[in-house]
mmCIF file of C-alpha atoms in Angstrom:
data_model
loop_
_atom_site.group_PDB
_atom_site.id
_atom_site.type_symbol
_atom_site.label_atom_id
_atom_site.label_comp_id
_atom_site.label_asym_id
_atom_site.label_seq_id
_atom_site.Cartn_x
_atom_site.Cartn_y
_atom_site.Cartn_z
ATOM 1 C CA MET A 277 0.085 0.384 0.394
ATOM 2 C CA THR A 278 3.006 2.712 1.382
ATOM 3 C CA ARG A 279 4.131 1.613 -2.460
ATOM 4 C CA SER A 280 1.295 1.709 -4.627
ATOM 5 C CA TYR A 281 1.282 5.601 -2.451
ATOM 6 C CA LEU A 282 5.019 6.199 -2.645
ATOM 7 C CA LYS A 283 4.049 5.826 -7.212
ATOM 8 C CA LEU A 284 1.233 8.352 -7.323
ATOM 9 C CA GLY A 285 2.731 10.658 -5.288
ATOM 10 C CA LEU A 286 5.552 10.310 -8.251
ATOM 11 C CA LYS A 287 2.928 10.876 -10.566
ATOM 12 C CA VAL A 288 1.360 13.542 -8.640
ATOM 13 C CA PHE A 289 4.468 15.820 -8.730
ATOM 14 C CA VAL A 290 6.574 14.653 -12.544
ATOM 15 C CA PHE A 291 2.790 16.331 -13.596
ATOM 16 C CA ALA A 292 2.594 19.301 -11.740
ATOM 17 C CA TRP A 293 5.791 20.011 -12.480
ATOM 18 C CA PHE A 294 5.527 19.976 -16.738
ATOM 19 C CA LEU A 295 1.973 21.938 -15.677
ATOM 20 C CA ILE A 296 4.397 24.301 -14.017
ATOM 21 C CA THR A 297 6.926 24.638 -16.115
ATOM 22 C CA LEU A 298 4.930 24.527 -19.723
ATOM 23 C CA PRO A 299 3.954 28.568 -19.925
ATOM 24 C CA LEU A 300 7.596 28.703 -18.669
ATOM 25 C CA LEU A 301 9.076 26.423 -22.310
ATOM 26 C CA GLY A 302 6.354 28.198 -24.382
ATOM 27 C CA GLU A 303 7.743 31.781 -23.459
ATOM 28 C CA SER A 304 11.717 30.442 -23.650
ATOM 29 C CA GLU A 305 11.510 31.822 -27.141
ATOM 30 C CA TRP A 306 11.457 34.858 -28.529
ATOM 31 C CA SER A 307 11.111 36.211 -31.888
ATOM 32 C CA PHE A 308 12.801 39.617 -33.983
ATOM 33 C CA ALA A 309 12.116 41.573 -37.222
ATOM 34 C CA VAL A 310 13.756 42.715 -39.977
ATOM 35 C CA SER A 311 14.189 43.899 -43.470
ATOM 36 C CA GLY A 312 15.228 47.083 -45.486
ATOM 37 C CA ASP A 313 15.996 48.908 -48.580
ATOM 38 C CA SER A 314 13.323 51.720 -47.607
ATOM 39 C CA ARG A 315 13.935 54.947 -49.235
ATOM 40 C CA ASN A 316 11.370 55.899 -51.725
ATOM 41 C CA CYS A 317 8.179 54.614 -50.347
ATOM 42 C CA GLY A 318 9.444 53.537 -47.478
ATOM 43 C CA ASP A 319 7.624 56.414 -45.306
ATOM 44 C CA ILE A 320 4.298 55.131 -46.089
ATOM 45 C CA VAL A 321 5.280 51.477 -46.016
ATOM 46 C CA MET A 322 7.418 51.811 -43.083
ATOM 47 C CA SER A 323 4.200 52.272 -41.159
ATOM 48 C CA ALA A 324 2.699 49.220 -41.574
ATOM 49 C CA ILE A 325 6.190 47.875 -40.272
ATOM 50 C CA ALA A 326 6.305 48.901 -37.568
ATOM 51 C CA PRO A 327 2.572 47.790 -35.669
ATOM 52 C CA LYS A 328 2.912 44.820 -37.790
ATOM 53 C CA VAL A 329 6.432 44.514 -35.887
ATOM 54 C CA ARG A 330 5.102 44.969 -32.272
ATOM 55 C CA ALA A 331 2.071 43.334 -32.765
ATOM 56 C CA ASP A 332 4.467 39.309 -33.619
ATOM 57 C CA GLY A 333 5.647 40.579 -30.460
ATOM 58 C CA ALA A 334 9.514 40.975 -32.425
ATOM 59 C CA LYS A 335 11.579 41.828 -28.646
ATOM 60 C CA PHE A 336 13.703 44.316 -32.007
ATOM 61 C CA TYR A 337 13.630 45.706 -35.119
ATOM 62 C CA TRP A 338 16.738 45.933 -37.948
ATOM 63 C CA HIS A 339 17.201 48.000 -40.157
ATOM 64 C CA LEU A 340 19.730 46.567 -43.627
ATOM 65 C CA GLY A 341 19.725 50.412 -44.888
ATOM 66 C CA ASP A 342 19.348 52.395 -47.457
ATOM 67 C CA TYR A 343 16.990 54.689 -45.143
ATOM 68 C CA ARG A 344 16.528 57.440 -48.258
ATOM 69 C CA ALA A 345 17.842 57.693 -51.565
ATOM 70 C CA ASN A 346 20.107 61.172 -51.129
ATOM 71 C CA TYR A 347 20.904 60.339 -55.205
ATOM 72 C CA ASP A 348 17.716 62.078 -55.745
ATOM 73 C CA PHE A 349 13.782 62.698 -54.103
ATOM 74 C CA ASP A 350 12.033 59.645 -52.128
ATOM 75 C CA GLU A 351 8.550 59.521 -53.821
ATOM 76 C CA ASP A 352 7.068 59.813 -50.958
ATOM 77 C CA MET A 353 8.357 62.807 -49.857
ATOM 78 C CA LEU A 354 7.794 64.078 -52.512
ATOM 79 C CA ALA A 355 4.509 63.706 -52.244
ATOM 80 C CA ALA A 356 3.780 64.541 -48.668
ATOM 81 C CA THR A 357 5.147 68.246 -49.403
ATOM 82 C CA ALA A 358 2.991 68.060 -52.828
ATOM 83 C CA ALA A 359 0.131 67.408 -50.549
ATOM 84 C CA ARG A 360 0.861 70.343 -48.550
ATOM 85 C CA ASN A 361 1.399 73.071 -51.629
ATOM 86 C CA GLN A 362 4.174 73.208 -51.054
ATOM 87 C CA HIS A 363 7.677 72.701 -52.926
ATOM 88 C CA LEU A 364 10.757 70.140 -52.253
ATOM 89 C CA ALA A 365 13.628 72.154 -52.699
ATOM 90 C CA VAL A 366 16.877 70.192 -53.343
ATOM 91 C CA ALA A 367 18.785 71.672 -50.228
ATOM 92 C CA ASP A 368 15.756 70.775 -48.571
ATOM 93 C CA TYR A 369 15.320 67.903 -49.623
ATOM 94 C CA GLN A 370 19.501 66.922 -48.518
ATOM 95 C CA ARG A 371 18.797 68.706 -45.373
ATOM 96 C CA THR A 372 15.942 66.843 -44.512
ATOM 97 C CA ALA A 373 16.217 63.625 -45.569
ATOM 98 C CA TRP A 374 17.093 62.287 -42.556
ATOM 99 C CA SER A 375 15.695 64.054 -40.274
ATOM 100 C CA ASP A 376 12.454 62.436 -42.247
ATOM 101 C CA PHE A 377 13.075 59.209 -41.896
ATOM 102 C CA ILE A 378 13.830 59.160 -37.569
ATOM 103 C CA ALA A 379 9.855 60.817 -37.658
ATOM 104 C CA GLN A 380 8.815 58.697 -40.111
ATOM 105 C CA GLN A 381 9.790 55.359 -40.396
ATOM 106 C CA LEU A 382 11.443 54.793 -37.156
ATOM 107 C CA GLU A 383 9.418 56.587 -34.243
ATOM 108 C CA PRO A 384 6.577 54.121 -35.178
ATOM 109 C CA PHE A 385 8.039 51.376 -33.487
ATOM 110 C CA GLY A 386 7.924 53.389 -30.337
ATOM 111 C CA ASP A 387 9.227 51.614 -27.431
ATOM 112 C CA LEU A 388 10.696 48.831 -30.102
ATOM 113 C CA PRO A 389 14.728 49.004 -29.368
ATOM 114 C CA VAL A 390 15.507 49.701 -33.322
ATOM 115 C CA TYR A 391 18.890 48.733 -34.691
ATOM 116 C CA LEU A 392 20.550 50.231 -37.650
ATOM 117 C CA ALA A 393 23.626 49.075 -40.265
ATOM 118 C CA ILE A 394 24.656 51.042 -42.581
ATOM 119 C CA GLY A 395 23.803 51.520 -46.492
ATOM 120 C CA ASN A 396 25.935 52.432 -49.730
ATOM 121 C CA HIS A 397 22.675 55.267 -49.577
ATOM 122 C CA GLU A 398 23.800 57.130 -47.136
ATOM 123 C CA LEU A 399 27.381 57.696 -48.206
ATOM 124 C CA VAL A 400 25.785 59.538 -51.593
ATOM 125 C CA PRO A 401 27.692 62.315 -51.141
ATOM 126 C CA PRO A 402 27.909 64.643 -49.401
ATOM 127 C CA LYS A 403 27.122 62.137 -46.330
ATOM 128 C CA THR A 404 30.134 61.021 -45.322
ATOM 129 C CA ARG A 405 29.750 58.312 -42.882
ATOM 130 C CA ALA A 406 31.250 60.780 -40.195
ATOM 131 C CA ASP A 407 27.469 62.962 -41.354
ATOM 132 C CA TYR A 408 26.302 60.001 -40.189
ATOM 133 C CA LEU A 409 27.902 58.855 -36.956
ATOM 134 C CA GLN A 410 26.664 61.907 -36.016
ATOM 135 C CA GLN A 411 22.877 62.315 -36.561
ATOM 136 C CA PHE A 412 22.323 58.358 -35.131
ATOM 137 C CA ALA A 413 24.368 58.232 -32.596
ATOM 138 C CA ASP A 414 21.024 58.214 -30.075
ATOM 139 C CA TRP A 415 20.554 54.328 -31.787
ATOM 140 C CA LEU A 416 24.042 53.833 -32.425
ATOM 141 C CA ASP A 417 25.887 53.989 -29.102
ATOM 142 C CA THR A 418 22.521 53.523 -26.918
ATOM 143 C CA PRO A 419 23.692 52.193 -23.051
ATOM 144 C CA GLU A 420 23.209 48.117 -24.416
ATOM 145 C CA LEU A 421 26.097 48.802 -27.392
ATOM 146 C CA ARG A 422 28.714 51.081 -25.583
ATOM 147 C CA ALA A 423 28.707 48.271 -22.351
ATOM 148 C CA GLN A 424 29.352 45.798 -24.476
ATOM 149 C CA ARG A 425 32.136 47.672 -26.513
ATOM 150 C CA LEU A 426 33.587 48.532 -23.698
ATOM 151 C CA ARG A 427 33.186 45.022 -22.471
ATOM 152 C CA ASP A 428 34.894 43.692 -25.553
ATOM 153 C CA ASP A 429 37.555 46.721 -25.474
ATOM 154 C CA PRO A 430 38.215 49.446 -22.496
ATOM 155 C CA ARG A 431 40.415 52.010 -24.652
ATOM 156 C CA ALA A 432 37.215 51.188 -27.211
ATOM 157 C CA HIS A 433 35.859 54.563 -26.719
ATOM 158 C CA LYS A 434 35.098 55.820 -30.160
ATOM 159 C CA LEU A 435 31.864 54.877 -31.959
ATOM 160 C CA THR A 436 32.455 53.199 -35.026
ATOM 161 C CA THR A 437 29.294 51.879 -38.048
ATOM 162 C CA TYR A 438 29.333 48.128 -36.767
ATOM 163 C CA TYR A 439 28.933 46.169 -33.723
ATOM 164 C CA HIS A 440 27.502 43.780 -31.848
ATOM 165 C CA TRP A 441 24.646 42.984 -28.740
ATOM 166 C CA ILE A 442 24.199 39.538 -26.926
ATOM 167 C CA ARG A 443 20.640 38.864 -26.430
ATOM 168 C CA ASP A 444 19.580 35.111 -24.260
ATOM 169 C CA GLY A 445 22.372 33.057 -25.522
ATOM 170 C CA VAL A 446 22.700 35.576 -30.077
ATOM 171 C CA ASP A 447 25.494 37.426 -31.172
ATOM 172 C CA PHE A 448 24.057 40.122 -33.435
ATOM 173 C CA ILE A 449 26.471 41.568 -35.309
ATOM 174 C CA SER A 450 25.818 44.622 -37.510
ATOM 175 C CA LEU A 451 28.985 44.761 -40.156
ATOM 176 C CA ASP A 452 29.812 47.447 -42.512
ATOM 177 C CA ASN A 453 29.877 46.836 -45.612
ATOM 178 C CA ALA A 454 27.349 50.239 -47.567
ATOM 179 C CA SER A 455 30.979 51.116 -49.566
ATOM 180 C CA PRO A 456 33.944 49.747 -52.545
ATOM 181 C CA ASP A 457 36.455 49.213 -49.404
ATOM 182 C CA GLN A 458 34.448 48.083 -47.711
ATOM 183 C CA PHE A 459 34.639 45.519 -45.331
ATOM 184 C CA ASP A 460 38.665 47.222 -44.710
ATOM 185 C CA GLY A 461 41.336 45.323 -42.223
ATOM 186 C CA GLU A 462 40.147 47.112 -38.960
ATOM 187 C CA GLN A 463 36.823 46.242 -39.110
ATOM 188 C CA VAL A 464 37.706 42.360 -40.415
ATOM 189 C CA ALA A 465 40.144 42.222 -37.122
ATOM 190 C CA TRP A 466 37.232 43.581 -34.681
ATOM 191 C CA LEU A 467 34.226 40.839 -36.246
ATOM 192 C CA GLU A 468 36.824 38.404 -35.552
ATOM 193 C CA LYS A 469 37.992 38.701 -32.196
ATOM 194 C CA VAL A 470 33.933 38.944 -31.639
ATOM 195 C CA LEU A 471 33.571 35.603 -33.596
ATOM 196 C CA ALA A 472 36.560 33.216 -31.374
ATOM 197 C CA ARG A 473 34.924 34.746 -28.617
ATOM 198 C CA ASP A 474 31.817 33.000 -29.530
ATOM 199 C CA GLU A 475 33.050 29.658 -30.250
ATOM 200 C CA THR A 476 34.972 29.955 -26.814
ATOM 201 C CA ASP A 477 31.447 30.880 -25.075
ATOM 202 C CA ALA A 478 29.074 28.287 -23.816
ATOM 203 C CA ASN A 479 26.698 30.617 -23.104
ATOM 204 C CA ILE A 480 26.191 31.417 -26.767
ATOM 205 C CA ARG A 481 24.771 29.601 -28.990
ATOM 206 C CA THR A 482 23.884 31.219 -32.318
ATOM 207 C CA VAL A 483 25.428 34.278 -34.147
ATOM 208 C CA VAL A 484 22.832 36.440 -36.060
ATOM 209 C CA VAL A 485 25.100 38.345 -39.066
ATOM 210 C CA GLY A 486 23.347 41.518 -40.993
ATOM 211 C CA MET A 487 24.706 44.056 -43.432
ATOM 212 C CA HIS A 488 23.278 45.756 -46.717
ATOM 213 C CA ASP A 489 25.751 43.632 -49.494
ATOM 214 C CA ALA A 490 25.295 39.940 -49.457
ATOM 215 C CA LEU A 491 28.483 38.783 -49.122
ATOM 216 C CA PRO A 492 30.392 37.284 -52.692
ATOM 217 C CA ASP A 493 28.333 34.973 -54.393
ATOM 218 C CA SER A 494 24.884 34.857 -54.046
ATOM 219 C CA VAL A 495 22.363 34.239 -56.555
ATOM 220 C CA SER A 496 22.747 37.921 -55.993
ATOM 221 C CA ALA A 497 26.472 38.560 -56.672
ATOM 222 C CA GLY A 498 25.733 41.485 -59.528
ATOM 223 C CA HIS A 499 24.394 43.395 -56.580
ATOM 224 C CA SER A 500 26.146 42.131 -53.707
ATOM 225 C CA MET A 501 29.856 41.960 -52.403
ATOM 226 C CA ASP A 502 30.799 40.884 -55.364
ATOM 227 C CA GLU A 503 30.912 44.469 -56.903
ATOM 228 C CA SER A 504 34.679 45.872 -56.076
ATOM 229 C CA PRO A 505 37.398 44.013 -55.640
ATOM 230 C CA GLN A 506 37.949 44.112 -52.427
ATOM 231 C CA MET A 507 33.900 44.314 -50.538
ATOM 232 C CA GLU A 508 34.549 40.691 -52.963
ATOM 233 C CA GLN A 509 38.381 39.462 -50.649
ATOM 234 C CA SER A 510 37.547 40.374 -47.595
ATOM 235 C CA GLY A 511 33.286 39.452 -47.942
ATOM 236 C CA ARG A 512 34.712 36.115 -49.198
ATOM 237 C CA ARG A 513 36.923 36.052 -45.929
ATOM 238 C CA VAL A 514 34.771 37.098 -43.773
ATOM 239 C CA TYR A 515 32.134 33.826 -45.296
ATOM 240 C CA ARG A 516 34.852 31.500 -44.066
ATOM 241 C CA ASP A 517 35.442 32.486 -40.899
ATOM 242 C CA LEU A 518 31.856 31.656 -40.921
ATOM 243 C CA LEU A 519 32.379 27.958 -42.330
ATOM 244 C CA ASN A 520 35.159 27.756 -38.807
ATOM 245 C CA LEU A 521 33.297 29.134 -37.108
ATOM 246 C CA ARG A 522 30.084 26.442 -36.608
ATOM 247 C CA GLY A 523 32.138 23.807 -38.550
ATOM 248 C CA LYS A 524 34.271 24.115 -34.954
ATOM 249 C CA SER A 525 32.087 24.975 -32.172
ATOM 250 C CA LYS A 526 28.396 23.470 -34.140
ATOM 251 C CA LYS A 527 26.686 26.176 -33.714
ATOM 252 C CA HIS A 528 23.990 27.573 -34.920
ATOM 253 C CA VAL A 529 24.765 30.645 -37.894
ATOM 254 C CA TYR A 530 22.856 32.543 -39.711
ATOM 255 C CA VAL A 531 24.077 35.783 -42.674
ATOM 256 C CA LEU A 532 20.852 38.638 -43.646
ATOM 257 C CA ALA A 533 21.276 41.197 -46.117
ATOM 258 C CA SER A 534 19.000 43.009 -48.513
ATOM 259 C CA HIS A 535 20.197 45.765 -51.283
ATOM 260 C CA SER A 536 18.965 43.871 -53.745
ATOM 261 C CA HIS A 537 15.016 44.926 -53.683
ATOM 262 C CA PHE A 538 13.158 41.427 -53.173
ATOM 263 C CA PHE A 539 12.538 38.831 -50.578
ATOM 264 C CA ALA A 540 14.656 35.368 -50.954
ATOM 265 C CA GLU A 541 15.818 32.324 -48.866
ATOM 266 C CA ASP A 542 19.212 30.386 -49.061
ATOM 267 C CA VAL A 543 20.658 32.543 -50.877
ATOM 268 C CA TYR A 544 23.989 31.055 -51.429
ATOM 269 C CA ASN A 545 22.542 27.920 -51.971
ATOM 270 C CA ASP A 546 24.794 27.911 -55.160
ATOM 271 C CA ALA A 547 27.297 26.312 -57.614
ATOM 272 C CA CYS A 548 29.609 28.451 -55.135
ATOM 273 C CA HIS A 549 28.807 26.478 -52.179
ATOM 274 C CA PRO A 550 28.037 23.167 -53.740
ATOM 275 C CA THR A 551 28.071 21.256 -50.323
ATOM 276 C CA PRO A 552 26.057 21.817 -46.831
ATOM 277 C CA GLU A 553 29.418 22.020 -45.772
ATOM 278 C CA THR A 554 30.259 24.852 -48.159
ATOM 279 C CA LEU A 555 26.398 26.773 -47.854
ATOM 280 C CA LEU A 556 25.594 29.096 -44.995
ATOM 281 C CA PRO A 557 21.501 29.774 -44.812
ATOM 282 C CA GLY A 558 21.158 33.242 -46.174
ATOM 283 C CA TRP A 559 18.052 35.447 -46.476
ATOM 284 C CA ILE A 560 18.045 38.859 -48.757
ATOM 285 C CA VAL A 561 15.090 40.711 -47.147
ATOM 286 C CA GLY A 562 15.279 44.538 -48.777
ATOM 287 C CA THR A 563 11.708 45.238 -49.294
ATOM 288 C CA ALA A 564 10.912 48.193 -46.824
ATOM 289 C CA GLY A 565 9.804 50.244 -49.154
ATOM 290 C CA ALA A 566 12.256 50.580 -52.440
ATOM 291 C CA VAL A 567 12.357 49.868 -55.975
ATOM 292 C CA ARG A 568 11.691 46.985 -56.450
ATOM 293 C CA TYR A 569 13.965 44.874 -58.785
ATOM 294 C CA ARG A 570 13.450 42.121 -61.034
ATOM 295 C CA LEU A 571 14.656 38.483 -59.024
ATOM 296 C CA PRO A 572 18.384 36.082 -60.636
ATOM 297 C CA ALA A 573 17.488 34.865 -63.774
ATOM 298 C CA ASN A 574 18.980 31.903 -62.023
ATOM 299 C CA LEU A 575 17.569 30.668 -58.688
ATOM 300 C CA PHE A 576 19.657 27.979 -58.312
ATOM 301 C CA GLY A 577 18.528 26.514 -54.641
ATOM 302 C CA ALA A 578 16.887 29.818 -53.594
ATOM 303 C CA LYS A 579 13.502 29.371 -52.402
ATOM 304 C CA ASN A 580 10.248 31.859 -51.906
ATOM 305 C CA ALA A 581 11.763 34.281 -53.827
ATOM 306 C CA HIS A 582 9.235 36.897 -54.534
ATOM 307 C CA THR A 583 10.074 39.933 -55.508
ATOM 308 C CA ASP A 584 7.048 43.389 -56.107
ATOM 309 C CA VAL A 585 6.145 42.668 -52.473
ATOM 310 C CA TYR A 586 7.281 44.748 -48.551
ATOM 311 C CA GLY A 587 7.611 43.736 -45.912
ATOM 312 C CA TYR A 588 9.967 41.634 -42.867
ATOM 313 C CA LEU A 589 12.137 38.569 -41.604
ATOM 314 C CA LEU A 590 10.245 37.951 -38.471
ATOM 315 C CA GLY A 591 12.645 35.647 -37.216
ATOM 316 C CA THR A 592 11.852 33.176 -34.142
ATOM 317 C CA VAL A 593 15.295 32.517 -31.258
ATOM 318 C CA GLN A 594 14.542 28.432 -30.745
ATOM 319 C CA PRO A 595 14.791 27.195 -26.533
ATOM 320 C CA ASN A 596 17.866 25.481 -28.206
ATOM 321 C CA GLY A 597 19.542 28.603 -29.895
ATOM 322 C CA GLU A 598 18.126 27.171 -33.664
ATOM 323 C CA VAL A 599 16.531 30.429 -36.118
ATOM 324 C CA ARG A 600 12.842 30.016 -38.098
ATOM 325 C CA PHE A 601 12.954 32.660 -40.448
ATOM 326 C CA LEU A 602 8.906 33.931 -41.730
ATOM 327 C CA PHE A 603 8.383 36.382 -44.082
ATOM 328 C CA ARG A 604 5.173 38.863 -42.947
ATOM 329 C CA GLU A 605 3.974 40.674 -46.178
ATOM 330 C CA VAL A 606 3.053 44.462 -46.021
ATOM 331 C CA LEU A 607 -0.443 44.636 -48.400
ATOM 332 C CA GLN A 608 -1.686 48.382 -49.510
ATOM 333 C CA LYS A 609 -4.614 46.693 -46.801
ATOM 334 C CA ASP A 610 -2.273 47.319 -43.439
ATOM 335 C CA ILE A 611 -1.508 51.029 -44.847
ATOM 336 C CA SER A 612 -3.483 53.724 -42.398
ATOM 337 C CA ALA A 613 -5.935 57.204 -42.565
ATOM 338 C CA GLY A 614 -3.589 59.240 -42.226
ATOM 339 C CA VAL A 615 -1.086 58.072 -43.286
ATOM 340 C CA SER A 616 -2.516 58.308 -46.660
ATOM 341 C CA GLU A 617 -3.953 61.553 -46.203
ATOM 342 C CA ARG A 618 0.326 62.691 -45.931
ATOM 343 C CA TYR A 619 0.720 60.931 -48.891
ATOM 344 C CA GLY A 620 -2.363 60.979 -50.654
ATOM 345 C CA SER A 621 -3.987 58.579 -51.744
ATOM 346 C CA LYS A 622 -3.179 58.251 -55.132
ATOM 347 C CA GLN A 623 0.898 57.849 -53.829
ATOM 348 C CA VAL A 624 -0.048 54.811 -51.763
ATOM 349 C CA THR A 625 -1.427 53.017 -55.310
ATOM 350 C CA ALA A 626 1.582 54.329 -56.466
ATOM 351 C CA CYS A 627 3.777 52.865 -54.272
ATOM 352 C CA PHE A 628 2.692 49.381 -53.998
ATOM 353 C CA GLU A 629 1.260 49.490 -57.207
ATOM 354 C CA GLY A 630 4.053 50.733 -58.742
ATOM 355 C CA ASN A 631 7.172 51.127 -57.913
ATOM 356 C CA LYS A 632 9.002 48.866 -60.206
ATOM 357 C CA SER A 633 12.066 48.818 -61.829
ATOM 358 C CA GLN A 634 13.754 45.877 -64.662
ATOM 359 C CA TYR A 635 16.764 46.020 -63.132
ATOM 360 C CA THR A 636 17.732 41.810 -62.309
ATOM 361 C CA PRO A 637 21.195 41.163 -61.048
ATOM 362 C CA ALA A 638 23.803 39.148 -62.151
ATOM 363 C CA GLY A 639 23.944 35.762 -60.738
ATOM 364 C CA PRO A 640 27.541 34.534 -59.357
ATOM 365 C CA ASP A 641 30.501 32.889 -61.219
ATOM 366 C CA CYS A 642 31.791 31.962 -58.496
ATOM 367 C CA GLY A 643 35.407 33.861 -58.364
ATOM 368 C CA LYS A 644 36.498 32.856 -61.702
#
């Protein structure tokens, strides 16, 4: 009889433990959102991305660069000015473009953290990296990022356009490949130190690397880090570094980029990476409002490729460190009445039915 009571008590205890811990196991999943390229129609599209990201429960949003066109007027800014019966002069555009990005694209996220990567359009003359660091210091030098920078190097008091932060066992690394001279030696040396720490740190299960241009030899190689010799050489080195990290540590490694204005998954699954040992999981998500390109003629093994869409990539981190990614589309019906009034319904429709280019990125040559 005593043994029966003991067995019953044990079963009750195990069942109670299961009921108590089940909600906690569910809470161990968490998500984040990523996209890039919000020039042209980004003020309209990002106004819908922000509330959807918040509704998804994402812990932060990561913008992969190209906030405003800078070389020419953004259509959304022209429309907003015209709706007020005003004229947008070149000097006024250059003076206000970044402020417009902050007001119309970042502020809708409210208190949700936003991380910024730099894109090539942030460096359209006369803009410089120094201008960028000054304008966006509030996002690049948050207490979180400053503390991480000084933990890595107590003497690192200078802001840079690349940085990283760690959240719940995931190291998020935001890189700068916004100009043909990148990655330079200083950035590569910094990155390799970060990866070396990640390799031996038992608390790090996952590394997620984000940047504007995709690394060399993707299915969209013609519009990526294949654009200059320095980009190719340094980008391939970084790709090898990430492969080595995964091979030695067995940790999860993911690579996110934009620059090409479409969505595609598994973008390094091509002839340049013929075996699982040479293939990194990668996504291109240049879908935050920029003029939409045509898909590459040969997508090789890339999956779920779409153009003429807007939206963001939602990454859900699993308890084991795996990240499951899902593209979340933004439709014209998601645009609020207030935004339609500000830019005019005609411009909103033009952004969704038009805003297209026939530009088609070339495929990879695998360094030949």
